[in-house]
Amino acid sequence: DIQMTQSPSFLSASVGERVTLSCKASQNINKYLDWYQQKLGEAPKLLIYNTNNLHTGIPSRFSGSGSGTDYTLTISSLQPEDVATYFCLQRNSWPLTFGSGTKLEIK
Amino acid sequence: EVQLVESGGGLVQPGRSLKLSCVASGFTFNNYWMTWIRQAPGKGLEWVASITNTGGSTYYPDSVKGRFTISRYNAKSTLYLQMNSLRSEDTATYYCTRDLRPGTPGFAYWGQGTLVTVSS
């Protein structure tokens, strides 16, 4: 199985700050990487699919990049409504595996 | 508008069975792969099962293989998850999800979830 390691587990940042979340796969996942945002008490929401494709309706301050085993979610200017836990998911091979999440808070 | 509505969760004893349902609307159900994803209380997300649009193929992680069965009834736009030999570690909120577009994976639509609690 492919292991997905997210870092950091917890991040506190200021409004307007540029934030970078990392997801590392245990082997090459060929850019089959999604990012999901989950706010407290809600179902997760798709932000980005296939590494860098922004899902419809997602603000342009969110972007994704990466290749091989290393992937990044960037929020260019953190907003209060971005407080959430962020999960990555690899879809390169079965079983599909999620990272353990990064909890993002406002400083 | 795409809607996914799960039902069937509840309290069940270890070793017993439970069947979840997910009624879909707002899209052509038989065009899409469907997937169940779960989340234990306070924990992360875990993929549970996927099924092709025709139901011809199914996929499971080892943690549920042989105990859970995903199925669908396209005529009623309904997805199912039959869960047998339940264990305490199966306690979670179970989400029904749909791919972004036919042929484009990415869990773009989620139901509200249904809570399954396995306890004596």
mmCIF file of C-alpha atoms in Angstrom:
data_model
loop_
_atom_site.group_PDB
_atom_site.id
_atom_site.type_symbol
_atom_site.label_atom_id
_atom_site.label_comp_id
_atom_site.label_asym_id
_atom_site.label_seq_id
_atom_site.Cartn_x
_atom_site.Cartn_y
_atom_site.Cartn_z
ATOM 1 C CA ASP A 1 0.000 0.000 0.000
ATOM 2 C CA ILE A 2 1.102 3.562 -0.658
ATOM 3 C CA GLN A 3 1.620 5.547 2.531
ATOM 4 C CA MET A 4 0.780 9.247 2.486
ATOM 5 C CA THR A 5 2.571 11.472 4.999
ATOM 6 C CA GLN A 6 1.279 14.967 5.577
ATOM 7 C CA SER A 7 3.211 17.735 7.286
ATOM 8 C CA PRO A 8 2.894 19.577 9.451
ATOM 9 C CA SER A 9 0.123 17.947 11.475
ATOM 10 C CA PHE A 10 -0.836 21.315 12.860
ATOM 11 C CA LEU A 11 -0.238 24.804 11.511
ATOM 12 C CA SER A 12 -1.071 28.184 12.941
ATOM 13 C CA ALA A 13 -0.738 31.158 10.612
ATOM 14 C CA SER A 14 -1.875 34.754 10.333
ATOM 15 C CA VAL A 15 -4.548 36.143 8.066
ATOM 16 C CA GLY A 16 -2.988 37.158 4.767
ATOM 17 C CA GLU A 17 -0.020 34.832 5.211
ATOM 18 C CA ARG A 18 1.077 32.413 2.500
ATOM 19 C CA VAL A 19 0.652 28.849 3.731
ATOM 20 C CA THR A 20 2.156 25.653 2.363
ATOM 21 C CA LEU A 21 0.992 22.161 3.262
ATOM 22 C CA SER A 22 2.957 19.097 2.264
ATOM 23 C CA CYS A 23 2.012 15.567 1.300
ATOM 24 C CA LYS A 24 4.632 12.905 0.617
ATOM 25 C CA ALA A 25 3.899 9.522 -0.921
ATOM 26 C CA SER A 26 5.898 6.373 -0.205
ATOM 27 C CA GLN A 27 6.240 5.828 -3.952
ATOM 28 C CA ASN A 28 5.579 7.648 -7.218
ATOM 29 C CA ILE A 29 1.864 8.424 -7.580
ATOM 30 C CA ASN A 30 2.061 10.011 -11.047
ATOM 31 C CA LYS A 31 0.260 13.200 -9.990
ATOM 32 C CA TYR A 32 -2.905 11.293 -9.023
ATOM 33 C CA LEU A 33 -3.262 13.404 -5.919
ATOM 34 C CA ASP A 34 -6.312 15.198 -4.551
ATOM 35 C CA TRP A 35 -6.674 17.720 -1.740
ATOM 36 C CA TYR A 36 -9.766 17.906 0.483
ATOM 37 C CA GLN A 37 -10.824 20.496 3.031
ATOM 38 C CA GLN A 38 -12.922 19.524 6.005
ATOM 39 C CA LYS A 39 -14.419 22.123 8.300
ATOM 40 C CA LEU A 40 -15.621 21.171 11.751
ATOM 41 C CA GLY A 41 -18.840 19.203 11.635
ATOM 42 C CA GLU A 42 -19.004 19.113 7.839
ATOM 43 C CA ALA A 43 -18.327 16.584 5.120
ATOM 44 C CA PRO A 44 -15.019 16.982 3.293
ATOM 45 C CA LYS A 45 -14.910 19.108 0.187
ATOM 46 C CA LEU A 46 -12.781 18.582 -2.913
ATOM 47 C CA LEU A 47 -10.365 21.450 -3.476
ATOM 48 C CA ILE A 48 -7.891 20.175 -6.061
ATOM 49 C CA TYR A 49 -7.693 17.040 -8.200
ATOM 50 C CA ASN A 50 -4.841 15.565 -10.202
ATOM 51 C CA THR A 51 -2.285 17.675 -8.329
ATOM 52 C CA ASN A 52 -3.108 21.100 -9.724
ATOM 53 C CA ASN A 53 -6.680 21.237 -11.055
ATOM 54 C CA LEU A 54 -8.846 23.582 -9.036
ATOM 55 C CA HIS A 55 -12.350 22.245 -8.492
ATOM 56 C CA THR A 56 -15.232 24.452 -9.569
ATOM 57 C CA GLY A 57 -16.063 27.190 -7.102
ATOM 58 C CA ILE A 58 -12.835 26.917 -5.123
ATOM 59 C CA PRO A 59 -11.122 30.299 -4.609
ATOM 60 C CA SER A 60 -8.042 30.944 -6.697
ATOM 61 C CA ARG A 61 -5.940 31.501 -3.581
ATOM 62 C CA PHE A 62 -5.748 27.696 -3.407
ATOM 63 C CA SER A 63 -3.253 25.976 -5.680
ATOM 64 C CA GLY A 64 -1.521 22.633 -5.917
ATOM 65 C CA SER A 65 1.753 21.431 -7.288
ATOM 66 C CA GLY A 66 4.103 18.509 -7.234
ATOM 67 C CA SER A 67 5.214 15.363 -8.960
ATOM 68 C CA GLY A 68 6.607 11.960 -8.182
ATOM 69 C CA THR A 69 6.321 11.535 -4.438
ATOM 70 C CA ASP A 70 6.132 15.165 -3.248
ATOM 71 C CA TYR A 71 3.055 17.365 -3.407
ATOM 72 C CA THR A 72 2.060 20.746 -2.025
ATOM 73 C CA LEU A 73 -1.117 22.667 -1.342
ATOM 74 C CA THR A 74 -0.594 26.419 -1.168
ATOM 75 C CA ILE A 75 -2.951 29.069 0.126
ATOM 76 C CA SER A 76 -1.616 32.338 -1.208
ATOM 77 C CA SER A 77 -3.315 34.564 1.344
ATOM 78 C CA LEU A 78 -4.884 32.847 4.327
ATOM 79 C CA GLN A 79 -8.467 33.826 5.134
ATOM 80 C CA PRO A 80 -10.428 33.188 8.346
ATOM 81 C CA GLU A 81 -12.775 30.833 6.488
ATOM 82 C CA ASP A 82 -9.818 28.587 5.605
ATOM 83 C CA VAL A 83 -9.682 27.219 9.152
ATOM 84 C CA ALA A 84 -10.102 23.492 8.558
ATOM 85 C CA THR A 85 -8.301 20.188 8.331
ATOM 86 C CA TYR A 86 -6.756 19.396 4.954
ATOM 87 C CA PHE A 87 -6.316 15.862 3.656
ATOM 88 C CA CYS A 88 -4.461 14.566 0.636
ATOM 89 C CA LEU A 89 -5.518 11.416 -1.212
ATOM 90 C CA GLN A 90 -3.583 9.310 -3.687
ATOM 91 C CA ARG A 91 -5.553 7.652 -6.486
ATOM 92 C CA ASN A 92 -2.636 6.131 -8.354
ATOM 93 C CA SER A 93 -3.267 2.610 -7.158
ATOM 94 C CA TRP A 94 -5.554 0.504 -4.995
ATOM 95 C CA PRO A 95 -6.062 0.778 -2.112
ATOM 96 C CA LEU A 96 -6.726 4.487 -2.201
ATOM 97 C CA THR A 97 -5.000 6.097 0.760
ATOM 98 C CA PHE A 98 -5.396 9.385 2.566
ATOM 99 C CA GLY A 99 -2.862 11.354 4.504
ATOM 100 C CA SER A 100 -3.534 11.880 8.195
ATOM 101 C CA GLY A 101 -4.344 15.547 7.714
ATOM 102 C CA THR A 102 -3.048 19.019 8.530
ATOM 103 C CA LYS A 103 -5.123 21.073 10.932
ATOM 104 C CA LEU A 104 -4.908 24.742 10.015
ATOM 105 C CA GLU A 105 -5.750 27.500 12.455
ATOM 106 C CA ILE A 106 -5.543 31.266 12.534
ATOM 107 C CA LYS A 107 -2.876 32.763 14.770
ATOM 108 C CA GLU B 1 -28.381 19.830 -8.023
ATOM 109 C CA VAL B 2 -26.427 16.741 -7.056
ATOM 110 C CA GLN B 3 -27.674 15.197 -3.819
ATOM 111 C CA LEU B 4 -26.480 12.125 -1.964
ATOM 112 C CA VAL B 5 -28.511 11.041 1.042
ATOM 113 C CA GLU B 6 -27.222 8.218 3.232
ATOM 114 C CA SER B 7 -29.282 6.205 5.668
ATOM 115 C CA GLY B 8 -29.122 3.008 7.650
ATOM 116 C CA GLY B 9 -26.596 3.869 10.320
ATOM 117 C CA GLY B 10 -27.105 3.182 13.984
ATOM 118 C CA LEU B 11 -25.935 1.204 16.996
ATOM 119 C CA VAL B 12 -25.065 -2.431 16.316
ATOM 120 C CA GLN B 13 -23.371 -5.125 18.363
ATOM 121 C CA PRO B 14 -19.984 -6.544 17.386
ATOM 122 C CA GLY B 15 -20.312 -9.428 14.960
ATOM 123 C CA ARG B 16 -23.658 -8.278 13.628
ATOM 124 C CA SER B 17 -24.582 -6.819 10.244
ATOM 125 C CA LEU B 18 -25.845 -3.518 8.926
ATOM 126 C CA LYS B 19 -26.729 -2.243 5.467
ATOM 127 C CA LEU B 20 -26.261 1.361 4.451
ATOM 128 C CA SER B 21 -28.047 3.042 1.574
ATOM 129 C CA CYS B 22 -27.322 6.166 -0.411
ATOM 130 C CA VAL B 23 -29.993 7.643 -2.634
ATOM 131 C CA ALA B 24 -28.639 9.825 -5.421
ATOM 132 C CA SER B 25 -30.403 12.546 -7.360
ATOM 133 C CA GLY B 26 -29.615 15.409 -9.693
ATOM 134 C CA PHE B 27 -27.427 13.417 -12.081
ATOM 135 C CA THR B 28 -27.424 10.313 -14.262
ATOM 136 C CA PHE B 29 -26.469 7.760 -11.627
ATOM 137 C CA ASN B 30 -25.484 4.981 -13.998
ATOM 138 C CA ASN B 31 -22.748 7.137 -15.550
ATOM 139 C CA TYR B 32 -20.648 7.375 -12.387
ATOM 140 C CA TRP B 33 -18.404 5.267 -10.242
ATOM 141 C CA MET B 34 -19.434 5.561 -6.596
ATOM 142 C CA THR B 35 -17.416 5.241 -3.400
ATOM 143 C CA TRP B 36 -17.896 4.875 0.347
ATOM 144 C CA ILE B 37 -15.462 6.692 2.628
ATOM 145 C CA ARG B 38 -15.529 6.593 6.406
ATOM 146 C CA GLN B 39 -14.227 8.663 9.278
ATOM 147 C CA ALA B 40 -13.868 7.371 12.810
ATOM 148 C CA PRO B 41 -14.738 9.917 15.518
ATOM 149 C CA GLY B 42 -11.990 12.534 15.701
ATOM 150 C CA LYS B 43 -9.869 10.676 13.142
ATOM 151 C CA GLY B 44 -8.919 10.927 9.487
ATOM 152 C CA LEU B 45 -10.539 9.648 6.332
ATOM 153 C CA GLU B 46 -10.442 6.053 5.148
ATOM 154 C CA TRP B 47 -11.487 4.738 1.749
ATOM 155 C CA VAL B 48 -13.904 1.813 2.209
ATOM 156 C CA ALA B 49 -15.147 0.660 -1.183
ATOM 157 C CA SER B 50 -15.651 1.710 -4.800
ATOM 158 C CA ILE B 51 -17.873 0.370 -7.557
ATOM 159 C CA THR B 52 -17.849 0.988 -11.286
ATOM 160 C CA ASN B 53 -20.827 2.637 -12.956
ATOM 161 C CA THR B 54 -22.205 -0.704 -14.167
ATOM 162 C CA GLY B 55 -21.507 -2.501 -10.919
ATOM 163 C CA GLY B 56 -19.289 -4.925 -12.779
ATOM 164 C CA SER B 57 -16.222 -4.292 -10.646
ATOM 165 C CA THR B 58 -15.707 -3.503 -6.996
ATOM 166 C CA TYR B 59 -12.673 -2.524 -4.935
ATOM 167 C CA TYR B 60 -11.923 -2.753 -1.205
ATOM 168 C CA PRO B 61 -9.041 -2.228 1.197
ATOM 169 C CA ASP B 62 -7.883 -5.244 3.179
ATOM 170 C CA SER B 63 -9.472 -3.821 6.340
ATOM 171 C CA VAL B 64 -12.993 -4.564 5.035
ATOM 172 C CA LYS B 65 -12.438 -7.085 2.233
ATOM 173 C CA GLY B 66 -14.534 -10.188 2.786
ATOM 174 C CA ARG B 67 -16.776 -8.428 5.328
ATOM 175 C CA PHE B 68 -18.207 -5.481 3.371
ATOM 176 C CA THR B 69 -19.962 -5.537 0.000
ATOM 177 C CA ILE B 70 -20.646 -2.479 -2.119
ATOM 178 C CA SER B 71 -23.473 -2.722 -4.648
ATOM 179 C CA ARG B 72 -25.794 -0.500 -6.594
ATOM 180 C CA TYR B 73 -29.260 -0.547 -8.114
ATOM 181 C CA ASN B 74 -29.064 1.857 -11.018
ATOM 182 C CA ALA B 75 -32.797 1.754 -11.730
ATOM 183 C CA LYS B 76 -33.356 3.329 -8.315
ATOM 184 C CA SER B 77 -30.203 5.503 -8.248
ATOM 185 C CA THR B 78 -29.200 3.834 -5.019
ATOM 186 C CA LEU B 79 -25.832 2.744 -3.654
ATOM 187 C CA TYR B 80 -25.485 0.201 -0.872
ATOM 188 C CA LEU B 81 -22.904 -0.988 1.616
ATOM 189 C CA GLN B 82 -23.571 -4.315 3.266
ATOM 190 C CA MET B 83 -21.428 -4.601 6.376
ATOM 191 C CA ASN B 84 -21.037 -7.996 8.036
ATOM 192 C CA SER B 85 -19.035 -9.201 11.035
ATOM 193 C CA LEU B 86 -18.802 -5.675 12.333
ATOM 194 C CA ARG B 87 -16.004 -4.719 14.703
ATOM 195 C CA SER B 88 -15.548 -1.839 17.100
ATOM 196 C CA GLU B 89 -12.994 -0.351 14.707
ATOM 197 C CA ASP B 90 -15.735 -0.011 12.072
ATOM 198 C CA THR B 91 -17.333 2.704 14.211
ATOM 199 C CA ALA B 92 -17.355 5.769 11.980
ATOM 200 C CA THR B 93 -19.387 8.178 9.940
ATOM 201 C CA TYR B 94 -19.848 6.667 6.488
ATOM 202 C CA TYR B 95 -19.979 8.993 3.501
ATOM 203 C CA CYS B 96 -21.307 8.218 0.052
ATOM 204 C CA THR B 97 -19.336 10.020 -2.655
ATOM 205 C CA ARG B 98 -19.459 10.594 -6.397
ATOM 206 C CA ASP B 99 -16.669 11.231 -8.859
ATOM 207 C CA LEU B 100 -16.204 14.660 -10.397
ATOM 208 C CA ARG B 101 -17.158 13.589 -13.904
ATOM 209 C CA PRO B 102 -17.445 10.271 -15.708
ATOM 210 C CA GLY B 103 -13.871 9.158 -16.216
ATOM 211 C CA THR B 104 -12.481 11.880 -13.969
ATOM 212 C CA PRO B 105 -11.931 10.652 -10.424
ATOM 213 C CA GLY B 106 -11.963 13.011 -7.508
ATOM 214 C CA PHE B 107 -14.660 12.855 -4.836
ATOM 215 C CA ALA B 108 -16.475 16.013 -5.773
ATOM 216 C CA TYR B 109 -19.792 15.263 -4.106
ATOM 217 C CA TRP B 110 -20.391 13.918 -0.604
ATOM 218 C CA GLY B 111 -23.462 13.018 1.356
ATOM 219 C CA GLN B 112 -24.026 14.260 4.890
ATOM 220 C CA GLY B 113 -22.856 10.941 6.301
ATOM 221 C CA THR B 114 -24.460 8.292 8.448
ATOM 222 C CA LEU B 115 -23.009 7.251 11.806
ATOM 223 C CA VAL B 116 -22.364 3.598 12.532
ATOM 224 C CA THR B 117 -21.542 2.692 16.120
ATOM 225 C CA VAL B 118 -20.375 -0.835 16.852
ATOM 226 C CA SER B 119 -20.615 -1.544 20.548
ATOM 227 C CA SER B 120 -22.074 -4.060 22.952
#
